Coordinates of C-alpha atoms and ligand atoms in Angstrom, one line a residue:
A768 CA 0.0 0.0 0.0
L769 CA 1.1 3.6 -0.6
K770 CA 2.2 5.8 2.3
K771 CA -0.2 8.6 3.2
L772 CA 1.1 11.9 1.9
P773 CA 2.6 13.8 4.9
A774 CA 1.4 17.3 5.4
S775 CA 5.1 18.3 5.7
N776 CA 6.0 17.0 2.2
P777 CA 7.5 20.1 0.4
Q778 CA 5.5 19.5 -2.7
A779 CA 2.3 19.1 -0.7
I780 CA 3.0 22.5 0.9
A781 CA 3.8 24.0 -2.4
L782 CA 0.6 22.8 -3.9
K783 CA -1.5 23.8 -0.8
Y784 CA -2.6 20.2 -0.3
V785 CA -5.2 19.6 2.4
E786 CA -6.6 16.3 3.6
D787 CA -10.1 17.8 3.9
A788 CA -11.1 20.0 1.0
S789 CA -13.7 21.7 3.1
K790 CA -11.0 23.1 5.3
T791 CA -9.0 24.9 2.7
T792 CA -9.1 28.7 2.6
E793 CA -7.4 28.9 -0.8
A794 CA -9.3 31.1 -3.3
A795 CA -8.4 28.7 -6.1
H796 CA -10.5 26.0 -4.5
K797 CA -13.7 25.5 -6.6
P798 CA -16.7 24.3 -4.5
G799 CA -17.0 20.5 -4.8
S800 CA -13.5 19.9 -6.1
I801 CA -11.8 17.0 -4.3
C802 CA -9.1 14.5 -5.1
G803 CA -11.9 12.0 -5.8
N804 CA -13.0 14.0 -8.9
C805 CA -9.6 15.0 -10.0
Q806 CA -8.0 13.6 -13.2
F807 CA -4.8 12.8 -11.4
F808 CA -6.4 10.6 -8.8
T809 CA -6.6 6.8 -8.9
A810 CA -9.5 5.7 -6.7
A811 CA -8.4 2.1 -6.3
T812 CA -5.2 3.0 -4.6
G813 CA -5.5 6.6 -3.6
A814 CA -2.5 7.4 -5.8
C815 CA -2.0 10.9 -7.3
T816 CA 0.1 11.3 -10.4
L817 CA 1.7 14.4 -8.9
F818 CA 2.8 12.7 -5.6
A819 CA 4.6 9.5 -6.7
G820 CA 4.8 6.9 -3.9
F821 CA 2.1 8.4 -1.8
S822 CA -1.7 8.2 -1.4
V823 CA -3.9 11.2 -1.0
N824 CA -7.3 11.5 0.6
T825 CA -10.4 11.1 -1.6
K826 CA -11.8 14.1 0.2
G827 CA -8.5 16.1 -0.1
W828 CA -7.6 18.8 -2.5
C829 CA -4.6 20.7 -3.9
S830 CA -4.1 23.6 -6.2
A831 CA -3.2 21.3 -9.1
W832 CA -6.8 19.9 -9.1
A833 CA -8.2 19.4 -12.6
K834 CA -11.6 18.0 -13.4
K835 CA -11.7 14.3 -14.3
A836 CA -12.8 14.0 -17.9
Ligands
SF4_234 FE1 -5.7 15.6 -5.1 FE2 -5.7 16.1 -7.8 FE3 -4.1 17.5 -6.1 FE4 -3.6 15.0 -6.6 S1 -3.6 16.7 -8.1 S2 -3.6 16.0 -4.6 S3 -5.6 14.1 -6.8 S4 -6.4 17.5 -6.1

């Protein structure tokens, strides 16, 4: 299994990653956008293309979010 992405991960910080999308105060956050509906997320494993080797939270979010096609 993948390791959970630590909040202290430098890239997580750079991309304003949060485990709970409802808690972000980032203006870039669009209502309803979460890892679970991001094109970089793999639901089966929690993997994110941008954070190799880690899993992110389905209900998380970061500023690289892009709508799943
Ligand atoms: Fe979540 Fe998408 Fe950001 Fe990855 S790129 S952490 S799946 S919002």
